[in-house]
XYZ file of C-alpha atoms in Angstrom:
445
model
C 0.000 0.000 0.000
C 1.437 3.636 -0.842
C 1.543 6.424 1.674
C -1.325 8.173 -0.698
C -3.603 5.297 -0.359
C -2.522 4.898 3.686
C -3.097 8.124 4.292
C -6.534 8.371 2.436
C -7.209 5.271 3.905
C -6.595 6.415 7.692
C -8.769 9.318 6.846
C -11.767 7.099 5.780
C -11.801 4.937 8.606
C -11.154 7.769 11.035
C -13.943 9.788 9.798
C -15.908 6.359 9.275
C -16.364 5.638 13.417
C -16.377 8.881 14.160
C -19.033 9.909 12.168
C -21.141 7.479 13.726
C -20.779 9.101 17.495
C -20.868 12.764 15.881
C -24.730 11.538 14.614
C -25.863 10.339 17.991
C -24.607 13.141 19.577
C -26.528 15.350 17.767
C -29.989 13.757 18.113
C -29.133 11.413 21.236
C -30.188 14.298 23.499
C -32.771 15.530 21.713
C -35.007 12.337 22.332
C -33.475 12.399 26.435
C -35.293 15.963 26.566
C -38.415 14.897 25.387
C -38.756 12.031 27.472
C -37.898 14.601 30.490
C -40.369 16.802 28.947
C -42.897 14.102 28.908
C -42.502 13.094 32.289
C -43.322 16.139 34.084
C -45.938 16.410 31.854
C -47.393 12.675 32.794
C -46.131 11.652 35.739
C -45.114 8.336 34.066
C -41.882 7.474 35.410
C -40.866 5.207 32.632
C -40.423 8.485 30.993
C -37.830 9.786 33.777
C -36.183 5.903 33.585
C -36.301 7.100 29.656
C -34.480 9.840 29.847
C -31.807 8.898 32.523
C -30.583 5.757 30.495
C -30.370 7.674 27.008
C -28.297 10.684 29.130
C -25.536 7.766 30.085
C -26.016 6.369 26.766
C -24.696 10.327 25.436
C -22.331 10.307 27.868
C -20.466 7.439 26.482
C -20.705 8.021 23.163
C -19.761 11.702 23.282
C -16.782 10.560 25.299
C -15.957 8.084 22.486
C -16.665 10.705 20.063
C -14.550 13.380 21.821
C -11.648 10.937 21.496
C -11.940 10.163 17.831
C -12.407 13.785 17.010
C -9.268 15.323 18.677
C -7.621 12.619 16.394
C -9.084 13.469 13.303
C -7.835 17.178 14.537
C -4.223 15.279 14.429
C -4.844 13.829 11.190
C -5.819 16.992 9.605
C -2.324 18.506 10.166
C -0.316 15.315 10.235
C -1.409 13.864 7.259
C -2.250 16.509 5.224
C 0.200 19.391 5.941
C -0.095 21.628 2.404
C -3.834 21.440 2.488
C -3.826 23.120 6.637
C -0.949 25.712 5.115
C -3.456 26.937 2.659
C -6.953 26.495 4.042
C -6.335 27.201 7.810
C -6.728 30.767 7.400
C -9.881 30.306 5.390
C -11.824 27.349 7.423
C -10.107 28.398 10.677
C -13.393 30.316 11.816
C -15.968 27.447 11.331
C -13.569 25.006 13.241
C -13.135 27.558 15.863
C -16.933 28.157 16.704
C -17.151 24.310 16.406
C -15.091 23.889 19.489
C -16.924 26.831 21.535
C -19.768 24.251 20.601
C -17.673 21.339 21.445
C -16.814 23.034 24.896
C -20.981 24.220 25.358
C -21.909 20.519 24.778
C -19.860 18.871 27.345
C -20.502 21.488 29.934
C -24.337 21.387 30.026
C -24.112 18.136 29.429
C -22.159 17.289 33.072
C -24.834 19.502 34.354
C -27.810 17.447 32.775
C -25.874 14.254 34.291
C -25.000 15.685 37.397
C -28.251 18.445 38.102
C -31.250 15.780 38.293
C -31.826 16.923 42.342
C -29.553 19.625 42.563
C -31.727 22.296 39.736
C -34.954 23.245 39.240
C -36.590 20.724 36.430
C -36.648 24.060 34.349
C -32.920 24.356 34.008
C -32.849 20.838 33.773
C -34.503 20.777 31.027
C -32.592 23.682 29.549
C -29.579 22.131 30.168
C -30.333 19.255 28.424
C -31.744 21.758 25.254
C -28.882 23.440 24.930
C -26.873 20.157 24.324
C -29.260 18.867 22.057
C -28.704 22.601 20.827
C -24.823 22.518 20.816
C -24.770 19.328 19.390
C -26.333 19.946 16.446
C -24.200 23.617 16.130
C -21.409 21.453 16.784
C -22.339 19.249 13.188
C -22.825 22.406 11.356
C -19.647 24.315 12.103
C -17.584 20.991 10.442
C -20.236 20.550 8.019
C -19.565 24.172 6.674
C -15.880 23.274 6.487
C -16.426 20.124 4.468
C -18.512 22.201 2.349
C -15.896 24.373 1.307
C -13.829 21.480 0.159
C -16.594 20.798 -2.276
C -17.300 24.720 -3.307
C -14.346 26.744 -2.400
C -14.793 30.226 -2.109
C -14.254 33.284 0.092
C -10.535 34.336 -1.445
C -8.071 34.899 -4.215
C -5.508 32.486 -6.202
C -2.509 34.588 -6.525
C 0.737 32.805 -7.634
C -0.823 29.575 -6.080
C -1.879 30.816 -2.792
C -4.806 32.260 -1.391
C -4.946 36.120 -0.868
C -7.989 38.345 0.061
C -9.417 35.828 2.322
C -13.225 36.433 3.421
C -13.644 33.556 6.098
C -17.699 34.750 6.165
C -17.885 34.287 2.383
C -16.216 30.909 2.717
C -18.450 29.879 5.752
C -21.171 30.385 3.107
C -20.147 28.674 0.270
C -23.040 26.766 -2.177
C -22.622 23.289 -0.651
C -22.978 24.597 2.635
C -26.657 24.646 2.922
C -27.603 21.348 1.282
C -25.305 19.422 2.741
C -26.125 21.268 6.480
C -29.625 20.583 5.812
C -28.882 16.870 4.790
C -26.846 15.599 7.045
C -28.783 16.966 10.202
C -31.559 15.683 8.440
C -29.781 12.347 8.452
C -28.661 12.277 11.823
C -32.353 12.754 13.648
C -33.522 9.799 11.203
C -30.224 7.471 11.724
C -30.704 7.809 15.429
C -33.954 7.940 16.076
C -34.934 4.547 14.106
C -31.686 3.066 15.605
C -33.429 3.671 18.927
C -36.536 2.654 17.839
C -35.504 0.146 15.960
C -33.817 -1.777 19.156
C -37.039 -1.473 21.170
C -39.481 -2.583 18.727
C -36.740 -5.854 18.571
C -37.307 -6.114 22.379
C -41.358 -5.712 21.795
C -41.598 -8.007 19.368
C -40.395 -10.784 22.260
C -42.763 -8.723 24.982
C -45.369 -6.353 23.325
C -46.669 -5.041 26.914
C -43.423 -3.582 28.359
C -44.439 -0.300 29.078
C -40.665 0.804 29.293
C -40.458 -0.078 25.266
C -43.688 1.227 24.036
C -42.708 4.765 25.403
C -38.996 4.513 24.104
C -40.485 3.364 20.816
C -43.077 6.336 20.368
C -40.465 8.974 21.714
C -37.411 7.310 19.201
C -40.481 7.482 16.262
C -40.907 11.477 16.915
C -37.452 12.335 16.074
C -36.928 10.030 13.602
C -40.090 10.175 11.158
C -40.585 13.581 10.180
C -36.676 13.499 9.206
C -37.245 10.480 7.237
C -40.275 11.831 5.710
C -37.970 14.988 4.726
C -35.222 13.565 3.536
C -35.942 13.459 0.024
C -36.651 17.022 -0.479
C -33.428 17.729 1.124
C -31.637 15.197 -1.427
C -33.470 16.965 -4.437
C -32.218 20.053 -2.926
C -28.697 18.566 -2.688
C -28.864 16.724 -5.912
C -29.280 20.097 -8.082
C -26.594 21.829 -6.341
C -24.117 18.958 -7.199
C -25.575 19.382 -11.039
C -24.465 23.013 -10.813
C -21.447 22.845 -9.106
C -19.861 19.549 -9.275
C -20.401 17.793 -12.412
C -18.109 14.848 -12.136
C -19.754 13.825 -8.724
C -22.905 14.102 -10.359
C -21.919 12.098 -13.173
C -19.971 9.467 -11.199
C -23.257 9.099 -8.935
C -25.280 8.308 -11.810
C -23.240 6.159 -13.767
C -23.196 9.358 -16.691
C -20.382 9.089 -19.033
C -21.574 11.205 -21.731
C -22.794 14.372 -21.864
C -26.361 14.308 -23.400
C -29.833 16.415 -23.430
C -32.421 13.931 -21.582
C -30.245 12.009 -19.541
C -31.811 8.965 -18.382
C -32.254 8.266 -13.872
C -30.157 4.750 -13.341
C -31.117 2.557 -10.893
C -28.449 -0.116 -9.890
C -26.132 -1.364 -12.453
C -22.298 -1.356 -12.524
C -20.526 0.934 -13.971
C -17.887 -0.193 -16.321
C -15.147 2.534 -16.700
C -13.172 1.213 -19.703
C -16.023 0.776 -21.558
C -17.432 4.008 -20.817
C -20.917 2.513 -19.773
C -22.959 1.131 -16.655
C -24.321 -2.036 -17.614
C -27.510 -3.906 -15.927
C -28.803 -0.280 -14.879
C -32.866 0.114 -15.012
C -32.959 3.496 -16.957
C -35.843 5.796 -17.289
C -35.850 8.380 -19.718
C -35.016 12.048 -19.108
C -35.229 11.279 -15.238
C -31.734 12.445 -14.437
C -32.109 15.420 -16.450
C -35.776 16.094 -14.283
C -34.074 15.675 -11.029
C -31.138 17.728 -11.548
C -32.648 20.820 -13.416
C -36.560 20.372 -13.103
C -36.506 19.822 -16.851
C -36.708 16.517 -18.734
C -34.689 17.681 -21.882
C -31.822 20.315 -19.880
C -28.119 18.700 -20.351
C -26.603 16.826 -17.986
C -22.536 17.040 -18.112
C -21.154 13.236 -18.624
C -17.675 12.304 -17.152
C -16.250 13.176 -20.823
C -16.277 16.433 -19.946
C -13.452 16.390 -17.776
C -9.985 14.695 -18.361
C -9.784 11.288 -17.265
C -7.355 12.237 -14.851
C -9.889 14.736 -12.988
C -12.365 11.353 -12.815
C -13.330 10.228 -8.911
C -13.556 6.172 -8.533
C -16.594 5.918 -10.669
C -17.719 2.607 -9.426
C -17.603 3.187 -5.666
C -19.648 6.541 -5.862
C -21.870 4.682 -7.874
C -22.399 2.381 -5.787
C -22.175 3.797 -2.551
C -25.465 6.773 -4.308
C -27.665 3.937 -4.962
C -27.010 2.318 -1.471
C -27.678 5.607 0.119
C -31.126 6.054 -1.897
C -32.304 2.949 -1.437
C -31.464 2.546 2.321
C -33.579 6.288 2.280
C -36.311 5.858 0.249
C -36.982 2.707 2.477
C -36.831 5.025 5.670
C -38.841 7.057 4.119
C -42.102 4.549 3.399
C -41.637 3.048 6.654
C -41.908 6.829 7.941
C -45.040 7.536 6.290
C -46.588 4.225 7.171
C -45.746 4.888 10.579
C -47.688 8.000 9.963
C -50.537 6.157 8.736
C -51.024 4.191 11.609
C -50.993 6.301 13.702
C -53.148 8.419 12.201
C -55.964 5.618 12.413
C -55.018 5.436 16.127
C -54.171 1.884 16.097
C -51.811 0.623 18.616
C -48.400 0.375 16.820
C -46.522 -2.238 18.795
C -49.246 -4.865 18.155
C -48.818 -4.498 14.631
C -45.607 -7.452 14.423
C -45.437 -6.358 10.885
C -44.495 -2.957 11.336
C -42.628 -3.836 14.221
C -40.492 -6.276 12.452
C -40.188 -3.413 9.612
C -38.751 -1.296 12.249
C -36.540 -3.274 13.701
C -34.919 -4.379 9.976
C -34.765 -0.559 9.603
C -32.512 -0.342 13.017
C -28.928 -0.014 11.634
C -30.277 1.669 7.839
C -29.653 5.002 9.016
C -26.260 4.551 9.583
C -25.639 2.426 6.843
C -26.939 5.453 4.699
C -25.184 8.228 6.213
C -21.493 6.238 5.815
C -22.984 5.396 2.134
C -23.801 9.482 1.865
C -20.350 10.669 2.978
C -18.418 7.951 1.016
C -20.225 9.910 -1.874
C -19.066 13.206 -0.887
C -15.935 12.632 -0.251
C -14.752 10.114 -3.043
C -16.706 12.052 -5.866
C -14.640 15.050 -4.887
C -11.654 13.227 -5.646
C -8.638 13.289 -6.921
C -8.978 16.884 -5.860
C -8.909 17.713 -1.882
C -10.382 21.508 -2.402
C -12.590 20.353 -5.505
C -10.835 22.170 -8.252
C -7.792 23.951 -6.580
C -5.495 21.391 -5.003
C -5.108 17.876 -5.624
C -5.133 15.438 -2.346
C -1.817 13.506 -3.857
C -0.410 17.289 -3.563
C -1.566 17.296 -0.189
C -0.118 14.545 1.783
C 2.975 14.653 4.164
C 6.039 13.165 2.392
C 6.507 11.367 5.620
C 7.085 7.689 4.956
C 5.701 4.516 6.535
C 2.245 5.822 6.655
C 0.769 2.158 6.815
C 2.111 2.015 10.122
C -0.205 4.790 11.871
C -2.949 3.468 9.369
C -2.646 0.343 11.107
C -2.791 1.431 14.400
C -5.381 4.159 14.386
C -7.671 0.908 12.794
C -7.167 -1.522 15.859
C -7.732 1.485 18.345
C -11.182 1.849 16.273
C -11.936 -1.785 16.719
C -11.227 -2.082 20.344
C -13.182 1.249 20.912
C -16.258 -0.112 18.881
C -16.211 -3.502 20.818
C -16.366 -1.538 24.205
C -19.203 0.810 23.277
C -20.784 -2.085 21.602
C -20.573 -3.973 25.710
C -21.869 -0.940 27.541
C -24.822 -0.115 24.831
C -25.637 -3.688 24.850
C -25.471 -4.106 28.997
C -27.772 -0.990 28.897
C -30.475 -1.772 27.092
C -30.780 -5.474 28.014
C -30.804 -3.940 31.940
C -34.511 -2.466 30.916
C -37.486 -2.471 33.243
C -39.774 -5.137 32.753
C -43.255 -3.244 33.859
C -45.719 -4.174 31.908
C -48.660 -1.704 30.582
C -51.308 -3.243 32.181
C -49.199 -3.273 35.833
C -49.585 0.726 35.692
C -47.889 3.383 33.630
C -46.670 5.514 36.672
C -45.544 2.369 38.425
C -41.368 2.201 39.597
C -39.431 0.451 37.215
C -38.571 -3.422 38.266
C -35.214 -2.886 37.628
C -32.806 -0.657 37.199
């Protein structure tokens, strides 16, 4: 393996796990303050048990999370030394407010943990919003960054580097607002049918337990409406990569040639030396709809850019359909939720749905690392899409396979032990059932 590949490939696994943590963290403590919420509203005190277990459950995952980030911070410079020289004094701002967030998060967060008898339930409950708050700030300060990779902006080439920097104009860049919108989008639909997902499991063995039913319907408010969303937030994003990325565009869809009318693929393999996608279902004009609102508009194929300027055709490819799919299925299972409970019919004695639910546990996830695999290999081989290339970016330091290595069986070891604790949580659940009382004590602790 060369140091290019090690280096990209250290990159892609770090931001791989930590992506995962940087999700539930933003909509992990959204779903503990509604269950708070709920229980001073109700009295039920499955609702306080609720919201006590998903606060540890933060806790441990933004501790993971806080590790894997400070060394993706490490990366950034280590690995990738000329792309910090010339972009730190664009991006610096967003990844400076992102650690004010950072630092907001974990303080309020300690006093959610810490404040249950020692603040009034108001500023309990603040506490607990401004972490769900901070969280979500946190995502959209590194978010912004990412975007700028995509869209640069906010400053001058001049003899190679940048002059006249505007870090404002930079922080608002064209990819910053699609891919905001859809990846907070994804993380409240990720989480919340992850949750849900692992309690409709658990009521599909015991369809009474009280504790379940209320973690289901609490994990099912955060998680449909973004579900139900999504799509108009991928249209949204899908027309902004027309305009200002053509070759991700065209790698996502399989598009080699430039053509009025192009046809929407769905599956097939692309087939670079041939310059085709084989076994694709194509209908007519549908990419060409999508991307400009207009069946007949031109679509720009890969040949419109060197061969050289290509991203991995096949993995984008791939990893687009696996990410639509995945979210179009979240999305039905959203709006049959919907429908149900529209008709007022008790949701956890519906095994169908249930079983539906908990198939759609780990799709979120699946769909978000699917999602950022596309944004990040269809801007390659350029690190700041169009300006600098990410082989011009990497250290010169040698023996990168060695840290590669490493950095992978710390991610392993890390996932294993999160795995334990999330596991020993949940199966710790109280057993009351609905019929025993819905204010009753929990059995168990």
């Amino acid at each position: 393996m060369g140091d290019l590949l090690a280096a990209r490939s250290q990159m892609a696994v770090s931001l791989g796990f930590h992506i995962l943590f940087a999700v539930v963290g933003i909509a992990m403590p959204v779903l503990m303050v509604i269950a708070e919420t709920r229980w001073h509203r109700t009295g039920d005190a499955m609702y306080l048990e609720l919201a006590k277990r998903w606060a540890k459950g933060t806790a441990i995952l933004f501790a993971v999370g806080a590790v894997s980030g400070t060394v993706l911070s490490f990366e950034l410079g280590l690995l990738w030394p000329s792309f910090m020289r010339f972009a730190g004094a664009i991006i610096g701002m967003p990844f400076s407010l992102e650690g004010f967030a950072f630092f907001a998060e974990a303080i309020f967060l300690g006093v959610y943990l810490y404040g249950w008898e020692r603040i009034s339930p108001r500023a309990h409950i603040a506490a607990g919003t401004v972490v769900a708050v901070s969280g979500a700030a946190s995502a959209l300060f590194v978010v912004i960054a990412n975007a700028w990779m995509n869209t640069p902006a906010g400053f001058r080439l001049q003899s190679g580097l940048p002059v006249d920097v505007d870090p404002i104009a930079a922080m608002l860049t064209p990819a910053a607002f699609p891919e905001v919108l859809h990846m907070l989008l994804a993380a409240y639909a990720a989480t919340g049918f992850a949750v849900a997902g692992i309690h409709a499991m658990m009521l599909l063995r015991d369809r009474r337990n009280a504790f379940h039913r209320r973690a289901l319907a609490v994990a099912l408010i955060v998680g449909v409406p973004a579900a139900i969303v999504q799509p108009f937030s991928g249209d949204i994003s899908a027309r902004y990569v027309a305009r200002w990325q053509p070759p991700k565009l065209a790698a996502m869809e399989g598009q080699f040639r430039t053509e009025a009318g192009a046809p929407l693929r769905i599956g097939g393999i692309p087939d670079v030396q041939a310059e085709r996608t084989r076994w694709a279902l194509e209908i007519p004009g549908g990419l060409s709809l999508l991307a400009f609102h207009d069946a007949h508009a031109v679509v720009h194929g890969l040949d419109a850019v060197p061969r050289r300027d290509w991203p991995p055709v096949p993995v984008v490819h791939v990893a687009f359909q696996v990410m639509v799919a995945l979210g179009t299925y979240l999305a039905l299972l959203g709006l049959w939720i919907v429908v149900e409970a529209w008709r007022r019919r008790d949701l956890a004695a519906n095994r169908w749905l249930m079983r539906a639910v908990a198939l759609a546990s780990p799709m979120g996830f699946l769909c978000i690392e699917a999602g950022w695999t596309v944004t990040e290999v269809g801007r390659q081989p350029w690190i700041i899409f169009g300006v600098m290339r990410t082989s011009d970016a990497v250290t010169p330091m040698p023996g990168l396979i060695v840290p590669f290595l490493v950095i992978s069986a710390l991610y392993c070891f890390l996932g294993v032990v999160v795995v334990w604790l999330l596991y020993d949580l949940v199966m710790r659940s109280p057993i009351t059932r609905e019929s025993d009382g819905a204010a009753a004590a929990p059995a168990a602790a």
